[in-house]
mmCIF file of C-alpha atoms in Angstrom:
data_model
loop_
_atom_site.group_PDB
_atom_site.id
_atom_site.type_symbol
_atom_site.label_atom_id
_atom_site.label_comp_id
_atom_site.label_asym_id
_atom_site.label_seq_id
_atom_site.Cartn_x
_atom_site.Cartn_y
_atom_site.Cartn_z
ATOM 1 C CA MET A 1151 35.425 -51.904 -1.020
ATOM 2 C CA LYS A 1152 38.758 -51.955 -3.297
ATOM 3 C CA CYS A 1153 41.804 -50.365 -2.282
ATOM 4 C CA LYS A 1154 44.557 -49.687 -4.304
ATOM 5 C CA TYR A 1155 48.370 -49.369 -2.867
ATOM 6 C CA ILE A 1156 50.550 -46.532 -4.053
ATOM 7 C CA HIS A 1157 53.958 -46.026 -3.510
ATOM 8 C CA SER A 1158 55.056 -42.767 -3.182
ATOM 9 C CA LYS A 1159 58.750 -41.374 -3.860
ATOM 10 C CA LYS A 1160 59.965 -42.320 -0.410
ATOM 11 C CA ASP A 1161 58.432 -45.824 -0.748
ATOM 12 C CA HIS A 1162 55.762 -45.343 1.856
ATOM 13 C CA LEU A 1163 52.865 -47.052 1.805
ATOM 14 C CA ALA A 1164 49.824 -44.944 0.915
ATOM 15 C CA ILE A 1165 46.286 -45.954 0.749
ATOM 16 C CA ARG A 1166 43.418 -44.603 -1.372
ATOM 17 C CA SER A 1167 39.718 -45.453 -1.637
ATOM 18 C CA ASP A 1168 37.909 -45.860 -4.814
ATOM 19 C CA SER A 1169 34.729 -46.163 -3.049
ATOM 20 C CA LEU A 1170 31.906 -43.898 -3.894
ATOM 21 C CA LEU A 1171 30.979 -43.411 -0.516
ATOM 22 C CA ALA A 1172 34.249 -42.176 0.528
ATOM 23 C CA ARG A 1173 34.163 -38.998 -1.646
ATOM 24 C CA GLN A 1174 32.889 -35.911 -0.730
ATOM 25 C CA GLN A 1175 28.690 -35.648 -0.597
ATOM 26 C CA GLY A 1176 26.653 -32.583 -0.091
ATOM 27 C CA ALA A 1177 27.814 -29.273 -0.632
ATOM 28 C CA SER A 1178 30.603 -27.564 1.110
ATOM 29 C CA LEU A 1179 30.408 -24.261 3.451
ATOM 30 C CA LEU A 1180 30.926 -21.713 1.061
ATOM 31 C CA GLU A 1181 28.401 -23.708 -1.530
ATOM 32 C CA GLY A 1182 26.005 -23.455 1.538
ATOM 33 C CA ILE A 1183 26.862 -19.714 2.189
ATOM 34 C CA ALA A 1184 26.341 -18.818 -1.494
ATOM 35 C CA TYR A 1185 22.777 -20.724 -1.790
ATOM 36 C CA LEU A 1186 21.672 -19.102 1.255
ATOM 37 C CA GLY A 1187 22.715 -15.656 -0.026
ATOM 38 C CA ILE A 1188 20.828 -15.860 -3.329
ATOM 39 C CA ALA A 1189 18.070 -17.223 -1.623
ATOM 40 C CA ALA A 1190 18.135 -14.008 0.703
ATOM 41 C CA ILE A 1191 18.287 -11.735 -2.504
ATOM 42 C CA VAL A 1192 15.226 -13.532 -3.675
ATOM 43 C CA VAL A 1193 13.230 -13.142 -0.784
ATOM 44 C CA LEU A 1194 13.872 -9.224 -0.476
ATOM 45 C CA GLY A 1195 13.225 -8.820 -4.214
ATOM 46 C CA ALA A 1196 10.028 -10.558 -3.773
ATOM 47 C CA VAL A 1197 9.006 -8.686 -0.647
ATOM 48 C CA SER A 1198 9.800 -5.457 -2.561
ATOM 49 C CA LEU A 1199 7.573 -6.214 -5.074
ATOM 50 C CA LEU A 1200 4.770 -7.486 -2.919
ATOM 51 C CA THR A 1201 5.181 -3.958 -0.941
ATOM 52 C CA GLY A 1202 5.014 -1.957 -4.149
ATOM 53 C CA ALA A 1203 1.828 -4.244 -4.910
ATOM 54 C CA PHE A 1204 -0.188 -3.641 -1.634
ATOM 55 C CA GLY A 1205 0.476 -0.195 -2.018
ATOM 56 C CA SER A 1206 -0.854 -0.085 -5.257
ATOM 57 C CA ALA A 1207 -3.605 -2.542 -4.085
ATOM 58 C CA LYS A 1208 -4.726 0.119 -1.169
ATOM 59 C CA ALA A 1209 -4.626 3.238 -3.493
ATOM 60 C CA ASN A 1210 -7.005 1.581 -5.721
ATOM 61 C CA GLN A 1211 -9.070 0.743 -2.959
ATOM 62 C CA MET A 1212 -9.061 4.083 -1.550
ATOM 63 C CA THR A 1213 -9.939 5.666 -5.008
ATOM 64 C CA GLU A 1214 -13.122 3.311 -4.724
ATOM 65 C CA GLU A 1215 -13.528 4.129 -1.233
ATOM 66 C CA VAL A 1216 -13.977 7.961 -2.387
ATOM 67 C CA VAL A 1217 -15.625 7.516 -5.616
ATOM 68 C CA ALA A 1218 -18.277 5.302 -3.720
ATOM 69 C CA ILE A 1219 -19.020 7.914 -1.303
ATOM 70 C CA ARG A 1220 -19.039 10.828 -3.464
ATOM 71 C CA THR A 1221 -21.772 8.927 -5.543
ATOM 72 C CA ALA A 1222 -23.827 7.942 -2.415
ATOM 73 C CA VAL A 1223 -24.216 11.336 -0.845
ATOM 74 C CA ARG A 1224 -24.985 12.838 -4.160
ATOM 75 C CA LYS A 1225 -27.263 9.680 -4.713
ATOM 76 C CA LEU A 1226 -28.989 10.212 -0.873
ATOM 77 C CA TYR A 1227 -29.288 14.201 -1.299
ATOM 78 C CA ILE A 1228 -30.553 14.205 -4.946
ATOM 79 C CA GLY A 1229 -32.534 17.337 -5.169
ATOM 80 C CA GLN A 1230 -31.965 18.729 -1.738
ATOM 81 C CA SER A 1231 -29.494 20.801 0.015
ATOM 82 C CA TYR A 1232 -26.711 19.338 2.168
ATOM 83 C CA PRO A 1233 -26.772 19.785 6.073
ATOM 84 C CA THR A 1234 -23.867 21.655 7.238
ATOM 85 C CA SER A 1235 -22.777 18.905 9.449
ATOM 86 C CA SER A 1236 -21.810 15.276 9.259
ATOM 87 C CA LEU A 1237 -23.290 13.015 6.540
ATOM 88 C CA VAL A 1238 -21.726 10.015 8.408
ATOM 89 C CA PRO A 1239 -24.825 9.344 10.539
ATOM 90 C CA SER A 1240 -27.135 9.364 7.281
ATOM 91 C CA LEU A 1241 -24.711 7.473 4.996
ATOM 92 C CA LEU A 1242 -24.530 4.864 7.997
ATOM 93 C CA LEU A 1243 -28.139 4.400 8.183
ATOM 94 C CA ALA A 1244 -28.618 4.445 4.092
ATOM 95 C CA ASN A 1245 -25.957 1.365 4.383
ATOM 96 C CA ALA A 1246 -24.232 3.722 1.507
ATOM 97 C CA ILE A 1247 -20.747 3.325 3.244
ATOM 98 C CA PRO A 1248 -17.870 1.023 1.496
ATOM 99 C CA ASN A 1249 -17.637 -2.687 3.576
ATOM 100 C CA THR A 1250 -13.714 -1.543 3.202
ATOM 101 C CA LEU A 1251 -14.120 1.422 5.923
ATOM 102 C CA ALA A 1252 -14.040 0.334 9.714
ATOM 103 C CA ARG A 1253 -16.803 1.727 11.588
ATOM 104 C CA PRO A 1254 -15.373 2.049 15.360
ATOM 105 C CA THR A 1255 -19.030 4.015 16.358
ATOM 106 C CA ASN A 1256 -21.945 4.884 14.696
ATOM 107 C CA THR A 1257 -20.820 8.283 14.028
ATOM 108 C CA THR A 1258 -17.346 7.662 12.588
ATOM 109 C CA LEU A 1259 -15.422 5.881 9.991
ATOM 110 C CA SER A 1260 -11.623 4.776 9.891
ATOM 111 C CA ASN A 1261 -9.345 3.786 6.507
ATOM 112 C CA SER A 1262 -6.991 1.231 6.186
ATOM 113 C CA TRP A 1263 -4.183 3.005 7.908
ATOM 114 C CA GLY A 1264 -6.210 3.628 11.100
ATOM 115 C CA GLY A 1265 -7.004 7.608 10.190
ATOM 116 C CA ALA A 1266 -10.407 9.192 10.616
ATOM 117 C CA VAL A 1267 -12.671 9.543 7.541
ATOM 118 C CA THR A 1268 -15.032 12.488 7.888
ATOM 119 C CA ILE A 1269 -18.062 13.348 5.446
ATOM 120 C CA VAL A 1270 -19.229 16.941 6.071
ATOM 121 C CA GLY A 1271 -22.058 18.836 4.346
ATOM 122 C CA THR A 1272 -21.193 22.464 3.263
ATOM 123 C CA SER A 1273 -23.470 25.254 1.930
ATOM 124 C CA THR A 1274 -22.443 24.483 -1.629
ATOM 125 C CA GLY A 1275 -21.471 20.784 -1.343
ATOM 126 C CA PHE A 1276 -19.676 18.487 0.861
ATOM 127 C CA THR A 1277 -16.350 17.374 1.807
ATOM 128 C CA ILE A 1278 -14.526 13.713 2.336
ATOM 129 C CA THR A 1279 -11.447 13.771 4.435
ATOM 130 C CA TYR A 1280 -9.249 10.843 4.808
ATOM 131 C CA ASN A 1281 -6.329 11.336 7.430
ATOM 132 C CA ALA A 1282 -3.064 9.455 7.869
ATOM 133 C CA VAL A 1283 -2.657 8.300 4.214
ATOM 134 C CA PRO A 1284 1.016 7.455 3.410
ATOM 135 C CA GLN A 1285 2.771 9.582 0.838
ATOM 136 C CA ASP A 1286 2.976 6.556 -1.657
ATOM 137 C CA VAL A 1287 -0.700 6.133 -1.687
ATOM 138 C CA CYS A 1288 -1.402 9.529 -1.956
ATOM 139 C CA VAL A 1289 0.290 10.204 -4.593
ATOM 140 C CA SER A 1290 -0.813 7.240 -6.899
ATOM 141 C CA MET A 1291 -4.341 8.400 -5.781
ATOM 142 C CA ILE A 1292 -4.498 11.932 -6.564
ATOM 143 C CA SER A 1293 -2.264 11.714 -9.758
ATOM 144 C CA GLY A 1294 -5.230 11.316 -12.387
ATOM 145 C CA ALA A 1295 -8.315 12.288 -10.221
ATOM 146 C CA SER A 1296 -11.430 13.986 -11.467
ATOM 147 C CA GLY A 1297 -14.918 14.501 -10.949
ATOM 148 C CA TRP A 1298 -13.936 17.048 -7.932
ATOM 149 C CA THR A 1299 -14.447 20.598 -7.378
ATOM 150 C CA GLN A 1300 -11.063 21.012 -5.154
ATOM 151 C CA ILE A 1301 -8.823 18.479 -3.556
ATOM 152 C CA ASP A 1302 -6.535 19.721 -0.847
ATOM 153 C CA GLN A 1303 -4.501 19.338 2.121
ATOM 154 C CA GLY A 1304 -5.364 21.509 5.431
ATOM 155 C CA GLY A 1305 -5.836 24.239 2.695
ATOM 156 C CA ASN A 1306 -2.460 24.276 0.984
ATOM 157 C CA ASN A 1307 -1.909 23.278 -2.353
ATOM 158 C CA PRO A 1308 -5.456 23.255 -3.611
ATOM 159 C CA ILE A 1309 -5.910 21.219 -7.005
ATOM 160 C CA THR A 1310 -8.860 22.779 -8.901
ATOM 161 C CA THR A 1311 -8.029 21.678 -12.513
ATOM 162 C CA PHE A 1312 -8.746 18.099 -13.523
ATOM 163 C CA PRO A 1313 -7.858 15.414 -14.302
ATOM 164 C CA ALA A 1314 -4.940 15.880 -11.461
ATOM 165 C CA THR A 1315 -1.302 15.792 -12.600
ATOM 166 C CA VAL A 1316 1.604 13.844 -10.913
ATOM 167 C CA SER A 1317 3.142 17.404 -10.470
ATOM 168 C CA ASN A 1318 -0.075 18.535 -8.662
ATOM 169 C CA ALA A 1319 0.030 15.161 -6.780
ATOM 170 C CA ASN A 1320 3.548 15.391 -5.565
ATOM 171 C CA SER A 1321 3.049 19.181 -4.651
ATOM 172 C CA LEU A 1322 -0.116 17.791 -2.419
ATOM 173 C CA CYS A 1323 1.516 14.894 -0.832
ATOM 174 C CA THR A 1324 4.124 16.080 1.068
ATOM 175 C CA VAL A 1325 4.035 14.135 4.643
ATOM 176 C CA ASN A 1326 6.624 11.312 4.499
ATOM 177 C CA SER A 1327 6.321 10.583 8.098
ATOM 178 C CA ALA A 1328 3.958 8.150 9.774
ATOM 179 C CA ALA A 1329 0.830 10.643 10.487
ATOM 180 C CA GLY A 1330 0.529 10.666 6.796
ATOM 181 C CA ASN A 1331 -1.441 12.805 4.835
ATOM 182 C CA SER A 1332 -4.498 14.331 5.218
ATOM 183 C CA ILE A 1333 -6.301 14.598 2.121
ATOM 184 C CA THR A 1334 -9.793 16.560 1.636
ATOM 185 C CA PHE A 1335 -11.677 16.171 -1.490
ATOM 186 C CA THR A 1336 -14.533 18.594 -2.247
ATOM 187 C CA ALA A 1337 -17.663 17.954 -4.600
ATOM 188 C CA SER A 1338 -21.106 19.704 -5.294
#
């Protein structure tokens, strides 16, 4: 190690090291905090994007499920009148229910959020009801929906003109609590 002797103004002897090992290595505390802050911002941004992507994926999944159920009911009962009771048991026996819906029992279905999915025949057609649908998924799913006789939530603000507009979807999907929206699709 090389050392240089430096004389100060008061003629005191001071030693300064030119060795690379004696110099500061790594980051200071402030630099470390700055790095952690930037990393936290990046992680929060990624989580935010993923949350939006998962919500969109769930809306797409729900749309596919409802359309698949509508097609299956029409196909199963082609040329017949619909029974005025639950169609779930018949659809399950015909293996006509999308695999993405949970089957807690032989007569019930559940969606991704744990809400009941019911399919009931009426004198003029049938209804498919999805319960516990989050507001963002509800709006994404209903906006642009078509091929239905009516879409409503408990009889409130029924949509009867299709394709449904974003304004229609916003008026219908009003529940933003954990209970979610209960959406009924009516078809003939």
